CSV table of C-alpha atoms in Angstrom, one decimal:
chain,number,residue,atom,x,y,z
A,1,UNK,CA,3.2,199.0,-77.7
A,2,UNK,CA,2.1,195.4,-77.3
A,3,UNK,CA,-1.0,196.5,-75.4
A,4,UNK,CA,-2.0,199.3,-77.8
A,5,UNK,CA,-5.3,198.9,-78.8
A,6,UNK,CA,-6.4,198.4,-82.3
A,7,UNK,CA,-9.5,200.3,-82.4
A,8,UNK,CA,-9.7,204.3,-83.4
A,9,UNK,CA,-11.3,206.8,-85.5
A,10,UNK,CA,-12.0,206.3,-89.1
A,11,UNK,CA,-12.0,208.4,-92.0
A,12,UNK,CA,-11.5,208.7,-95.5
A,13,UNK,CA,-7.6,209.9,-95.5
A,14,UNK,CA,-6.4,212.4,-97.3
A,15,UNK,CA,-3.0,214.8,-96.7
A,16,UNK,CA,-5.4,217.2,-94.8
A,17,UNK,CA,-7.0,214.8,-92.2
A,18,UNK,CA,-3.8,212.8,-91.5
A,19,UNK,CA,-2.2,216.1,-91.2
A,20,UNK,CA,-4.9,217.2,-89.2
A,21,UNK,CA,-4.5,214.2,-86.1
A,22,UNK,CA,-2.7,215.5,-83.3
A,23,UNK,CA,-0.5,213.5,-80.8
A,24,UNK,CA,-2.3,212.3,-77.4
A,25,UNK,CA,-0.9,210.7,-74.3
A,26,UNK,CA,-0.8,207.2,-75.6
A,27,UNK,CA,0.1,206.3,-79.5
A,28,UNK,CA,-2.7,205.3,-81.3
A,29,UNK,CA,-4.4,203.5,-84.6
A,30,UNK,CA,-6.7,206.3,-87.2
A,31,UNK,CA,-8.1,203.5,-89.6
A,32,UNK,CA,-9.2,204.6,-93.4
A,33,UNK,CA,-12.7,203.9,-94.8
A,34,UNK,CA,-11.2,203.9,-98.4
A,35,UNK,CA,-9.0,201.1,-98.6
A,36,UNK,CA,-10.0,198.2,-96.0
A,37,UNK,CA,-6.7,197.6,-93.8
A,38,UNK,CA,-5.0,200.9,-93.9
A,39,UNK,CA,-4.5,202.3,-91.1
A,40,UNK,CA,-1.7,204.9,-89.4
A,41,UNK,CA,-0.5,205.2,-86.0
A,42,UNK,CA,0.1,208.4,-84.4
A,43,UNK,CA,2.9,207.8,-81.6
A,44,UNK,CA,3.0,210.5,-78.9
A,45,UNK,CA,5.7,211.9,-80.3
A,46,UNK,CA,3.7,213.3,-83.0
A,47,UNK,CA,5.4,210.3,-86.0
A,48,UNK,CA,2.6,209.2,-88.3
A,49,UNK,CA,3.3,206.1,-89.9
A,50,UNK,CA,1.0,203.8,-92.1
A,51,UNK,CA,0.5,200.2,-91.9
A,52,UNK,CA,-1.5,197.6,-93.4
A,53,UNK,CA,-3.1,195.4,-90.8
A,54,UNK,CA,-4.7,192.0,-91.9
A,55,UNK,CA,-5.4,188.2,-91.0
A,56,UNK,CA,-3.7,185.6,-91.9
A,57,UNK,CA,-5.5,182.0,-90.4
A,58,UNK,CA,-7.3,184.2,-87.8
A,59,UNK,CA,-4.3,185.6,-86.6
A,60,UNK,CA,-3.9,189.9,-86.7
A,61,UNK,CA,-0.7,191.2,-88.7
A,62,UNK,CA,0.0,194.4,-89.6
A,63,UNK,CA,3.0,195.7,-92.4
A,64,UNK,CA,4.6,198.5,-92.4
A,65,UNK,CA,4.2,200.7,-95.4
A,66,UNK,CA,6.2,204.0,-94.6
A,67,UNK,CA,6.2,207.5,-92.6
A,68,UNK,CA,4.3,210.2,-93.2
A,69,UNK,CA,4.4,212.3,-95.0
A,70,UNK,CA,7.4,211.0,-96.9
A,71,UNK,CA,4.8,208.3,-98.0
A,72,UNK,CA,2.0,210.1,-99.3
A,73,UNK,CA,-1.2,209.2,-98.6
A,74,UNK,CA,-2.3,208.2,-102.4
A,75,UNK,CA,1.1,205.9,-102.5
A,76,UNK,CA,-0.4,204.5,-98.9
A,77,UNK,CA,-3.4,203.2,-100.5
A,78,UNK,CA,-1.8,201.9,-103.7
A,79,UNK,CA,0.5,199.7,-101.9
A,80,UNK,CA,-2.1,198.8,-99.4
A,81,UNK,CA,-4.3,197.5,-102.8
A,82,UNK,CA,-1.4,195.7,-103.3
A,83,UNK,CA,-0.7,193.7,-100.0
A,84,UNK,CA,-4.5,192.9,-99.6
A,85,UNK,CA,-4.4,191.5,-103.4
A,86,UNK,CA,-1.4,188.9,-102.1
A,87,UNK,CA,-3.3,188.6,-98.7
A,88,UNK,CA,-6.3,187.5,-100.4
A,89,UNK,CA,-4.1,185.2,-102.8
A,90,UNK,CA,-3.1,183.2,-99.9
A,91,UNK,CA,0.0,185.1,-99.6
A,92,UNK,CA,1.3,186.7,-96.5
A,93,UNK,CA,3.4,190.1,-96.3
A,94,UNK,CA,5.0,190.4,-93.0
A,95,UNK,CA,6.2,187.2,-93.3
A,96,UNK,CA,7.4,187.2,-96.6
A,97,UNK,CA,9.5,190.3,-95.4
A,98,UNK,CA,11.1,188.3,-92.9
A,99,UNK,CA,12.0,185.6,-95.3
A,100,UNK,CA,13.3,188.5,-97.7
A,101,UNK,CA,15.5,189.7,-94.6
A,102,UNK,CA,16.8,186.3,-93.8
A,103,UNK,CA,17.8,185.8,-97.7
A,104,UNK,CA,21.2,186.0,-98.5
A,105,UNK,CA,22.0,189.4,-100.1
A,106,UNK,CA,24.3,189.8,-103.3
A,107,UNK,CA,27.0,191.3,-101.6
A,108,UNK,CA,26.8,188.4,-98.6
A,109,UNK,CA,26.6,185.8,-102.1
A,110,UNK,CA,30.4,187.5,-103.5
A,111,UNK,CA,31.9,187.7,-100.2
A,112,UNK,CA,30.9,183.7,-99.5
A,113,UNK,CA,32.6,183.3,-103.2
A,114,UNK,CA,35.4,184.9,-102.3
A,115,UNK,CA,36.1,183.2,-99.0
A,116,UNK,CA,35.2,179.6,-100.4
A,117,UNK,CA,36.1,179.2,-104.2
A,118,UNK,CA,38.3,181.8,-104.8
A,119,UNK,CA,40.6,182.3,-101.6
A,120,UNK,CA,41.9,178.7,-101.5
A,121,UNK,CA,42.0,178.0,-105.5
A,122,UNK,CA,43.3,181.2,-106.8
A,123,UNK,CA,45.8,183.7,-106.2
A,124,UNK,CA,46.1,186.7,-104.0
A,125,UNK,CA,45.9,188.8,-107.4
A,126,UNK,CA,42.8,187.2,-108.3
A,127,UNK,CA,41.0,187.8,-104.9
A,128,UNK,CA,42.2,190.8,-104.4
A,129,UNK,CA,41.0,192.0,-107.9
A,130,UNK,CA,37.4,190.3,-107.4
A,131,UNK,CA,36.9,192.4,-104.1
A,132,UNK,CA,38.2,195.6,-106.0
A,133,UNK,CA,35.6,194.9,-108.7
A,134,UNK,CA,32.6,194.4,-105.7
A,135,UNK,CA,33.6,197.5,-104.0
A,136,UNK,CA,33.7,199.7,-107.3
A,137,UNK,CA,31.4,198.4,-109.6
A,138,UNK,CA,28.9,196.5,-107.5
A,139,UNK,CA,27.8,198.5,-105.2
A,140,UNK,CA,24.5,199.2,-107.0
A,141,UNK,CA,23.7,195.3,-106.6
A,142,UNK,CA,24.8,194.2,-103.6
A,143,UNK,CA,22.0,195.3,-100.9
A,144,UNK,CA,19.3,193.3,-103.1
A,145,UNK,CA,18.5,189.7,-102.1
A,146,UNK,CA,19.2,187.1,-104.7
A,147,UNK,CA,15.9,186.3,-105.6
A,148,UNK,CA,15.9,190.4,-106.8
A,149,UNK,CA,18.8,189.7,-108.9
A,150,UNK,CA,16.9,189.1,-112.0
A,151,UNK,CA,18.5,189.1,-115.4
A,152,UNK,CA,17.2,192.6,-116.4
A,153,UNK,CA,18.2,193.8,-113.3
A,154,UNK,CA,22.3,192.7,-114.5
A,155,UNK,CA,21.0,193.9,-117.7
A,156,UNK,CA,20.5,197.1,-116.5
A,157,UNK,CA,23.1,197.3,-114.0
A,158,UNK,CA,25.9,196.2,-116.8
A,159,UNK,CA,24.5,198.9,-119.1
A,160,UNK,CA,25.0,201.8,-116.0
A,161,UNK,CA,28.2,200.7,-114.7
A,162,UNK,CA,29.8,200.3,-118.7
A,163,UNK,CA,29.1,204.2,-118.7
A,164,UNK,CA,32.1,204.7,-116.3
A,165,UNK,CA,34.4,201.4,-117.7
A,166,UNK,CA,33.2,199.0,-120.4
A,167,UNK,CA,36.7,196.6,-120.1
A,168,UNK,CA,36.0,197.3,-115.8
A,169,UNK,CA,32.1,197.0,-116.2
A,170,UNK,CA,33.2,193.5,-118.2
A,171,UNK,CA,35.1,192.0,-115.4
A,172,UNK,CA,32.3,192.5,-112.9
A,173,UNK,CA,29.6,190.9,-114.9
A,174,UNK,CA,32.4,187.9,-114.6
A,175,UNK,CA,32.6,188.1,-110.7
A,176,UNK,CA,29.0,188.5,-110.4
A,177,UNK,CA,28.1,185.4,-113.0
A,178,UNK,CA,31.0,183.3,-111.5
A,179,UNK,CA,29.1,183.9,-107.8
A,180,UNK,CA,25.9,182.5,-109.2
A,181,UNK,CA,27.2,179.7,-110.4
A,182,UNK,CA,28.8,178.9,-107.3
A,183,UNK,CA,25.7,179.5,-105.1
A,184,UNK,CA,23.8,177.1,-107.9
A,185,UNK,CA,26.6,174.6,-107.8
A,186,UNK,CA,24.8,171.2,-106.4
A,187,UNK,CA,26.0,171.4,-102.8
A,188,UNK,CA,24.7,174.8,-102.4
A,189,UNK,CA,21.3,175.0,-104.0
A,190,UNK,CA,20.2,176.4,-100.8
A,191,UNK,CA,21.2,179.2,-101.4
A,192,UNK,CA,20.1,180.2,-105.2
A,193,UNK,CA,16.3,180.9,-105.5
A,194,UNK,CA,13.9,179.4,-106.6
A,195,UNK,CA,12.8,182.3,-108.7
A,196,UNK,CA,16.1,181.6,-111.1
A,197,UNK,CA,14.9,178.5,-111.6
A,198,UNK,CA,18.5,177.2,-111.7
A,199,UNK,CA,19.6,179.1,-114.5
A,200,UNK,CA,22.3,181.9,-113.7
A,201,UNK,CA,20.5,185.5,-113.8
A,202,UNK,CA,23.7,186.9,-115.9
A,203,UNK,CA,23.3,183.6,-118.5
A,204,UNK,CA,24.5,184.5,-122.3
A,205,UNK,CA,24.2,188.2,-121.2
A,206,UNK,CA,26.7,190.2,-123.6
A,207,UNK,CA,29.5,192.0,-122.5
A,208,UNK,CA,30.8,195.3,-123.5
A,209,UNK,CA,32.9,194.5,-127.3
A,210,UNK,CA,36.8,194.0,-126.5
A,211,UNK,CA,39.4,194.4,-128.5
A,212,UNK,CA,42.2,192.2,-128.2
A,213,UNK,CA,45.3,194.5,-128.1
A,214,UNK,CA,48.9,193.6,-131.1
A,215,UNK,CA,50.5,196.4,-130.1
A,216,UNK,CA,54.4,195.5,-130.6
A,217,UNK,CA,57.7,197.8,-131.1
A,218,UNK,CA,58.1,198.6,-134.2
A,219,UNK,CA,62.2,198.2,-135.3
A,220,UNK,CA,62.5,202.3,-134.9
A,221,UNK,CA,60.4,202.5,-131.8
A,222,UNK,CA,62.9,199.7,-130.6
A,223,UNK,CA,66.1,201.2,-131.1
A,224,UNK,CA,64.7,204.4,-129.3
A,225,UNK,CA,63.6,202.4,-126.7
A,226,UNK,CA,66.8,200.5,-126.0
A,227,UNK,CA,68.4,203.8,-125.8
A,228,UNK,CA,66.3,205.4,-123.7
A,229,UNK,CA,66.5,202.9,-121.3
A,230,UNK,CA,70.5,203.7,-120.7
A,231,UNK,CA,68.8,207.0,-119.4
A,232,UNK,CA,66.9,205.6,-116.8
A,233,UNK,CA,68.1,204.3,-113.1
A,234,UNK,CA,70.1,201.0,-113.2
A,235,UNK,CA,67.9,199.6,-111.4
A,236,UNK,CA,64.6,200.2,-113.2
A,237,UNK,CA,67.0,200.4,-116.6
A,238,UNK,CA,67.5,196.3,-115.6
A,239,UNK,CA,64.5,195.3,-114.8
A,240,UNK,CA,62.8,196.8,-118.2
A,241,UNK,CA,66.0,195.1,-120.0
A,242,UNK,CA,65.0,191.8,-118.1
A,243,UNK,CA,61.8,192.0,-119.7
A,244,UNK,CA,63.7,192.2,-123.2
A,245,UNK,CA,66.3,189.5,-122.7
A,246,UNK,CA,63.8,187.0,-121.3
A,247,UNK,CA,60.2,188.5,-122.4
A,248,UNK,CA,58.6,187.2,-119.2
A,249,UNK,CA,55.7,188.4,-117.6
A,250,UNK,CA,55.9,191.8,-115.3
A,251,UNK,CA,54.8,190.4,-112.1
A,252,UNK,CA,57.4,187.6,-112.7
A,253,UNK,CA,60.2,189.6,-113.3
A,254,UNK,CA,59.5,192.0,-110.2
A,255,UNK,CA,59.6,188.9,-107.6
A,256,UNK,CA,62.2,187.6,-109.2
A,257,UNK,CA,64.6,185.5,-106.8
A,258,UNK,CA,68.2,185.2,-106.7
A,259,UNK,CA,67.1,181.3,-105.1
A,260,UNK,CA,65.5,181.1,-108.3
A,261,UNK,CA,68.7,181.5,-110.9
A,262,UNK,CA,70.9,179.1,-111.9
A,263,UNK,CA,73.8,181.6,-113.5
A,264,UNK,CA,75.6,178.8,-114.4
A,265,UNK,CA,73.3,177.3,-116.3
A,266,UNK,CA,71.6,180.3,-117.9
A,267,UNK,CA,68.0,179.4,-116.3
A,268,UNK,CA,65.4,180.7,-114.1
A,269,UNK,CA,62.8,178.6,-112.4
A,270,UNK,CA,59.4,180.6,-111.6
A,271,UNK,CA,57.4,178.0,-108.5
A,272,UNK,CA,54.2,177.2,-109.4
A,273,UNK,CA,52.6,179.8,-106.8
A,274,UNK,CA,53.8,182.7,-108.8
A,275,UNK,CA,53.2,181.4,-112.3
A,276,UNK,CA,49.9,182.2,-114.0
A,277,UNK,CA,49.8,178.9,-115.5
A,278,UNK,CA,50.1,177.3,-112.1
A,279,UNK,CA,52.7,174.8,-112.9
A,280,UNK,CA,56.4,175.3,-112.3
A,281,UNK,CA,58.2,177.0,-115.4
A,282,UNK,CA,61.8,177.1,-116.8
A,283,UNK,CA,62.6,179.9,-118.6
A,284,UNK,CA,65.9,180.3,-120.9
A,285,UNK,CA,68.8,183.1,-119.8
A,286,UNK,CA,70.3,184.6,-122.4
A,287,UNK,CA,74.6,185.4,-122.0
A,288,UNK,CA,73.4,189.2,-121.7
A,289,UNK,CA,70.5,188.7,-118.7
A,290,UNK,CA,73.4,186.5,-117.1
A,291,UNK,CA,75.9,189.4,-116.9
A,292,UNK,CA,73.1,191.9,-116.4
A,293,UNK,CA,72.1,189.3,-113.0
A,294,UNK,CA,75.6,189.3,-112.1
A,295,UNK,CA,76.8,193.0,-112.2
A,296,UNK,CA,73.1,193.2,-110.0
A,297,UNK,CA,74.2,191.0,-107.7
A,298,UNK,CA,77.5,192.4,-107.0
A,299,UNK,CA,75.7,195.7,-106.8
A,300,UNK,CA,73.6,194.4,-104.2
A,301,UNK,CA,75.8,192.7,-102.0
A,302,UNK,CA,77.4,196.6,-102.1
A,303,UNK,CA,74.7,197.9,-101.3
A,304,UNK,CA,74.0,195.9,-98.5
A,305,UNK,CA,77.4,196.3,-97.3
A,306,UNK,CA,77.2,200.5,-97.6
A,307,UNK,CA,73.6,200.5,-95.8
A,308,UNK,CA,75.2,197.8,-92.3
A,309,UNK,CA,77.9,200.2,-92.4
A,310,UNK,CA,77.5,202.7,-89.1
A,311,UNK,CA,77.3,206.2,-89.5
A,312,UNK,CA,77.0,209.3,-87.6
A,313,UNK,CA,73.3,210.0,-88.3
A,314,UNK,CA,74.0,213.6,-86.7
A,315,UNK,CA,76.2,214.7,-89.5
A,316,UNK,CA,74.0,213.7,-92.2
A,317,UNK,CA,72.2,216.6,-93.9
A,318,UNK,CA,68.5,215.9,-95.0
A,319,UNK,CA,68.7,214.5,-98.1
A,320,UNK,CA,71.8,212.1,-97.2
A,321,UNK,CA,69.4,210.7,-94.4
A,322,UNK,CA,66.9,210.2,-97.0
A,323,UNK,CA,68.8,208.3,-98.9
A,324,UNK,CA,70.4,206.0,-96.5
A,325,UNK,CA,66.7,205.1,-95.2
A,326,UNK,CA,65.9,203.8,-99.1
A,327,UNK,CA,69.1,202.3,-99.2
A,328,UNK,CA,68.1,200.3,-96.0
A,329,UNK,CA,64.9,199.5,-97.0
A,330,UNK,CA,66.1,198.6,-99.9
A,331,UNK,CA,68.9,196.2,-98.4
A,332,UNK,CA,66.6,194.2,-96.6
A,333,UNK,CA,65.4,192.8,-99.6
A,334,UNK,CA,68.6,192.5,-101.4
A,335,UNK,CA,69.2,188.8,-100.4
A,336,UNK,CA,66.2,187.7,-101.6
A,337,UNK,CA,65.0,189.5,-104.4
A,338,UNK,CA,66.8,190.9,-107.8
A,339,UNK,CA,64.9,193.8,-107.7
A,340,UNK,CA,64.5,194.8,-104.2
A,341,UNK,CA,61.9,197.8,-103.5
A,342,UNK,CA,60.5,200.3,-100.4
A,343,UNK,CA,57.3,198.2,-99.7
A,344,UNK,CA,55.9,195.7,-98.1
A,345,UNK,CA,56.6,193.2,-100.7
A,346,UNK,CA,60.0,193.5,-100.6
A,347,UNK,CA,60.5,193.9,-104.4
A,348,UNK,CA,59.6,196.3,-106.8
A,349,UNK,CA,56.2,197.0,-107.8
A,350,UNK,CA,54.5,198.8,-110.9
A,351,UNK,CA,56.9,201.5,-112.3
A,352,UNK,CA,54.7,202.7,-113.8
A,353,UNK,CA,56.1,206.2,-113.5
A,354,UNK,CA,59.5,205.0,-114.5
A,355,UNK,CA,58.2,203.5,-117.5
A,356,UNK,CA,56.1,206.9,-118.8
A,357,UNK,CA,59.0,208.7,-118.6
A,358,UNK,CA,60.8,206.0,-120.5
A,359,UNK,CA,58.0,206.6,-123.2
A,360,UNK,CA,58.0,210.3,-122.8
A,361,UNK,CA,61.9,210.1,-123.5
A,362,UNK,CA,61.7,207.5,-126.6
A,363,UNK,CA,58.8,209.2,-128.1
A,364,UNK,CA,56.6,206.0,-128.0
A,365,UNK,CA,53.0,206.4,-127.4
A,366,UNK,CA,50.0,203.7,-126.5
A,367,UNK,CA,53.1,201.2,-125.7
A,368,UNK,CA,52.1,199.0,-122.2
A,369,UNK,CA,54.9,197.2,-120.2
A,370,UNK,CA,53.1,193.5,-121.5
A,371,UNK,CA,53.5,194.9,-124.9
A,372,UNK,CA,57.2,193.8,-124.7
A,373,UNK,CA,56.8,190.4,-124.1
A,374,UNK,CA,54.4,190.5,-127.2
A,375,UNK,CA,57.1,192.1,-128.9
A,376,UNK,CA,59.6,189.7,-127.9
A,377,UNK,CA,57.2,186.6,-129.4
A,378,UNK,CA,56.5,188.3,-132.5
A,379,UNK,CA,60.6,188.8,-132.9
A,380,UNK,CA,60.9,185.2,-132.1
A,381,UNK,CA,58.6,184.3,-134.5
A,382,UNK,CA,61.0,186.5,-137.4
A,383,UNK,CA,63.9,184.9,-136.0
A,384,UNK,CA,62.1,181.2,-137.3
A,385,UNK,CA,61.6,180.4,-133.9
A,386,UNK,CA,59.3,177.5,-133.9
A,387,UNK,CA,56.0,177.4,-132.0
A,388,UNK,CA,57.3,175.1,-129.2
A,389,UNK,CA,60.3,177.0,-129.0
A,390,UNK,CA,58.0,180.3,-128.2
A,391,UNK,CA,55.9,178.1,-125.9
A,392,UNK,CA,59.0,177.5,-123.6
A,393,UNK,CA,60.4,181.1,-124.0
A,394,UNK,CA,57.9,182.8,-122.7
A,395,UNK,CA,56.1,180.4,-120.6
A,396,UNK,CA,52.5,179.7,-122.5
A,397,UNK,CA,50.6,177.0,-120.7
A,398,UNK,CA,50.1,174.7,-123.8
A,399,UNK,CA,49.6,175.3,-127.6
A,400,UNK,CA,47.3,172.4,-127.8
A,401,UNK,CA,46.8,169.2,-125.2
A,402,UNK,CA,48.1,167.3,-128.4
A,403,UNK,CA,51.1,168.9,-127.9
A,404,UNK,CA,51.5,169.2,-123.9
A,405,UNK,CA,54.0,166.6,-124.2
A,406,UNK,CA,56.6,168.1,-126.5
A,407,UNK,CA,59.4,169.2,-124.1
A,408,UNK,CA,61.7,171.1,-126.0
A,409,UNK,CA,65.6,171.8,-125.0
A,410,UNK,CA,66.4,175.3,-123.7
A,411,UNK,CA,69.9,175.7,-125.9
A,412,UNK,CA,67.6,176.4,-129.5
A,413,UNK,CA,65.2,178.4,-126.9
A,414,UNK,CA,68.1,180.3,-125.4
A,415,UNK,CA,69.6,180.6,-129.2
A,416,UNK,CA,66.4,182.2,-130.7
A,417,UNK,CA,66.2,184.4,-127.4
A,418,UNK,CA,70.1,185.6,-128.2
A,419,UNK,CA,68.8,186.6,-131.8
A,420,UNK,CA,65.9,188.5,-130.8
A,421,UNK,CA,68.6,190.5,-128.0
A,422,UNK,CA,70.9,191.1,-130.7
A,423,UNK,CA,67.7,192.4,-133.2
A,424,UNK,CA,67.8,195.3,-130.0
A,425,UNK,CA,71.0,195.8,-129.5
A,426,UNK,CA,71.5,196.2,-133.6
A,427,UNK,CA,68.3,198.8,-133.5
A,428,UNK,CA,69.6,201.1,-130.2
A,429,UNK,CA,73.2,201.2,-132.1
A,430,UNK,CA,70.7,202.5,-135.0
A,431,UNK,CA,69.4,204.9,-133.5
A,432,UNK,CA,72.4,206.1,-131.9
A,433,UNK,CA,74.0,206.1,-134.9
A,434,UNK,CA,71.2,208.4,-136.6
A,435,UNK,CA,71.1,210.7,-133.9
A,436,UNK,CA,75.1,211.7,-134.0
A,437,UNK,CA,74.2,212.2,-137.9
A,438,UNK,CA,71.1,214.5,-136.8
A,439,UNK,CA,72.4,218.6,-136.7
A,440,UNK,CA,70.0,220.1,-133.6
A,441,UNK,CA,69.5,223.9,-134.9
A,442,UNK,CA,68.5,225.5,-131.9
A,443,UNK,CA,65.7,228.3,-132.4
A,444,UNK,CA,66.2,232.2,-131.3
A,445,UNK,CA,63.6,233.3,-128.5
């Protein structure tokens, strides 16, 4: 098509007369006599498209404005009005598309976030959650270039995406503002436009209104909880007991190591890679966690024991093949972790159908899993547990950098824990104690 000549019939277009040019044996130019520079070129094939052809220092370029008749012929000459408008401003179309092209787009902008900042100074969690958030919520946002990224543009992007999640919609303003701060940080100026004029497009922008959540067991809720729990598997009836006895985080208590537990002692040391403070934590064991950790760990070690045991695998029915697999799986995990599970982790990971039917059976509603370690400061606090003696319980980073070098002593820390196990034990023998009084009249049918 490089030796296609520019010259060729002209007329005033309309949707009749560009309709009306038929294909011949070579593709060629049909040039209007309304707007100066549009033109559209008829390929043998019979495709019309329109472009705007121009000069820019006495060199001929032509734009492409779209097929036809998917681009009408009035939206043609609107857009060719204005491309001659920048033309004749000194500007230059074509090229400016090619720039446009060659700018990095906001999905390349995240990804380069992603791989440099957050990859090698945050955790798995934390990249892993930032992709989620770009594949669910940005999606709108990511083809544009950055210099299209302007603030009513994440204005109006935050306001569609809030319709399906504000708390969600929230999260992804903060991945997209934290990306364009990176891509203004000094050493990579090159890639922010000049159109923001170094100020972050999503700047002061307001997020969706969040309400910080102080949900905490009441003392009936608490009894029926503890007694609900005897219900449940040992395994998942430990781990939510865990979370009493030592009101540490979830993801904590799921990768919980035996290499991590001094039984002797009564302590459990959480590395620095898997605490959310990122330094290396001590956290208090109460006398019933201990014997919960131990009866676990004699548990296990029969476990493991029953799964290396050989078995005819022809006499097993169905069901007693299924279970020796999840024993198995199980087993390999057994020596490393307290509570081993079936994936890839090797541990246990969000029960969170376990712990709706721990609800379901206690008769608690709107209760999370991180609710009990709120619980579990607010009962240390009743106890008269001081604010240090909280700090170290349940891990806080620091009350105050006045403070940060207070270290208190586990033994009051473990003392105040004991209190608030013996607050549950006293409300589950409560609530057992009211329901034997309780007579259950069943109804007729």
């Amino acid at each position: 098509m490089g030796n296609l000549t520019v010259e060729g019939t002209r007329f005033r277009f309309t949707k009749d007369t560009v309709e009306a040019l038929e294909p011949g044996s070579a593709p060629y130019y049909a040039w209007d006599t309304k707007e100066h520079g549009l033109c559209v070129l008829v390929a043998v094939s019979g495709t019309k498209t329109f472009f705007y052809r121009y000069k820019v220092a006495g060199q001929s370029k032509r734009f492409k404005l779209g097929r036809f008749p998917g681009l009408t012929v009035g939206a043609a000459q609107s857009k060719t009005v204005v491309h001659r408008g920048a033309v004749e401003s000194g500007g230059d179309p074509a090229q400016a598309k090619r720039e446009q092209r060659a700018e990095l787009t906001v999905g390349e902008l995240v990804a380069q976030y992603v791989a440099d900042h957050l990859t090698p100074n945050c955790k798995p969690k934390a990249v892993k959650e930032a992709e989620q958030l770009t594949r669910d919520y940005l999606g709108d946002l990511v083809g544009f270039g950055l210099s299209a990224l302007t603030r009513k543009r994440v204005k109006d992007w935050h306001k569609d995406v809030s319709k399906r999640s504000k708390i969600r919609a929230n999260r992804a303003l903060e991945v997209l503002s934290a990306a364009c701060s990176f891509a203004l940080e000094e050493e990579e100026n090159d890639r922010a436009p000049a159109l923001w004029g170094g100020v972050n497009p999503c700047h002061k922008l307001k997020g969706n209104p969040e309400n910080s959540r102080s949900r905490v067991l009441s003392e009936i809720e608490s009894g029926r909880l503890v007694r609900a729990l005897e219900a449940e598997r040992p395994d998942l009836r430990d781990f939510f007991k865990m979370l009493l006895y030592t009101g540490a985080r979830k993801a904590n208590v799921q990768a919980m190591k035996w290499a991590d537990v001094d039984l002797d002692r009564g302590s459990w040391r959480i590395e620095a890679a898997e605490s959310k403070s990122g330094k290396e934590m001590r956290l208090a064991l109460i006398e019933d966690a201990v014997k919960l950790l131990r009866k676990r760990k004699t548990d296990l070690e029969a476990l493991v024991r029953r799964a290396a045991k050989p078995v005819d695998a022809t006499r097993l029915t169905l069901r007693e093949a299924r279970h020796r697999a999840v024993e198995q799986r199980r087993a390999s995990g057994a020596a490393v972790y307290v509570f081993p599970g079936l994936g890839a982790s090797g541990h246990l990971v969000e029960p969170k159908i376990a712990w709706a039917r721990v609800l379901k059976r206690a008769e608690i509603k709107k209760l999370r899993i991180h609710d009990l370690r709120r619980t579990v400061g607010t009962k240390l606090a009743e106890t008269g547990a001081n604010a240090f003696m909280i700090q170290a319980a349940l891990g806080h980073k620091s009350l105050a950098s006045s403070k940060a070098y207070i270290h208190p002593d586990l033994a009051p820390v473990r003392a105040a824990l004991e209190g608030v196990a013996a607050a549950f034990a006293k409300a589950g023998a409560d609530a057992a104690a009211d329901e034997k009084k309780v007579v259950r009249i069943k109804g007729k049918r």
